[in-house]
Coordinates of C-alpha atoms in Angstrom, one line a residue:
M1 CA -0.1 0.1 0.0
H2 CA 1.7 3.2 -1.2
T3 CA -1.0 5.8 -1.8
V4 CA -4.4 7.1 -0.7
V5 CA -5.7 5.5 -3.6
D6 CA -4.5 2.1 -2.4
L7 CA -6.3 3.0 1.0
I8 CA -9.5 3.7 -0.9
S9 CA -9.1 0.3 -2.7
L10 CA -8.7 -1.3 0.8
A11 CA -11.8 0.2 2.0
N12 CA -13.8 -0.6 -1.0
E13 CA -12.7 -4.3 -0.8
H14 CA -13.1 -4.9 2.8
L15 CA -15.8 -2.4 3.9
G16 CA -18.0 -2.7 1.0
T17 CA -17.8 1.1 0.2
D18 CA -17.8 2.5 -3.3
L19 CA -15.4 5.2 -3.0
K20 CA -13.5 6.9 -5.9
P21 CA -10.1 8.4 -6.0
D22 CA -11.7 11.7 -6.1
D23 CA -13.2 11.3 -2.7
A24 CA -9.9 11.2 -1.1
G25 CA -10.0 15.0 -0.2
R26 CA -13.8 15.2 0.6
E27 CA -15.0 15.5 4.2
L28 CA -15.8 12.1 5.7
T29 CA -19.2 13.5 6.5
E30 CA -19.8 14.1 2.6
L31 CA -19.0 10.5 1.8
P32 CA -22.0 8.4 0.9
C33 CA -22.5 5.4 3.4
W34 CA -19.4 6.5 5.6
D35 CA -19.8 6.3 9.4
S36 CA -17.6 5.9 12.5
V37 CA -17.9 2.2 12.2
H38 CA -16.3 2.4 8.9
L39 CA -13.5 4.4 10.5
L40 CA -12.8 2.1 13.2
R41 CA -12.8 -0.9 10.8
L42 CA -10.5 1.0 8.5
V43 CA -8.0 1.6 11.4
S44 CA -8.0 -2.2 12.1
L45 CA -7.2 -3.0 8.4
L46 CA -4.6 -0.3 8.2
E47 CA -2.8 -1.8 11.2
T48 CA -2.9 -5.2 9.5
E49 CA -1.7 -3.8 6.2
L50 CA 1.1 -1.7 7.7
G51 CA 2.1 -4.2 10.3
R52 CA 2.0 -1.7 13.2
Q53 CA -0.3 0.3 15.2
V54 CA -1.6 3.6 14.0
P55 CA -2.5 6.5 16.3
V56 CA -6.1 6.0 16.8
A57 CA -6.8 9.4 18.5
E58 CA -5.4 11.2 15.4
M59 CA -7.3 9.0 13.1
L60 CA -10.5 9.9 14.8
E61 CA -9.7 13.6 14.2
A62 CA -9.0 13.1 10.4
R63 CA -11.5 14.9 8.3
S64 CA -10.9 13.1 5.0
L65 CA -9.3 10.0 3.6
S66 CA -6.3 12.0 2.7
E67 CA -5.8 13.0 6.2
I68 CA -6.3 9.4 7.3
W69 CA -3.7 8.4 5.0
T70 CA -1.3 11.0 6.2
V71 CA -1.6 10.0 9.8
A72 CA -1.3 6.4 8.9
V73 CA 1.9 6.8 7.1
G74 CA 3.2 9.7 9.0
T75 CA 3.9 7.7 12.1

């Protein structure tokens, strides 16, 4: 996993979302069918994919998929 597009593909594959690369910068609240359960499941998926823990508190403050990606890879 190397980009936010990979993160979107991961979400689509495992969370059943239909996110597009253009959704990366949109507010999470604007994404169709996105909710806090998706975020928590995505955190778990990211930890598995990256092979390490990610900072959950910072993930919960992220407002877009791009911000989630930045937090995930920036640690």
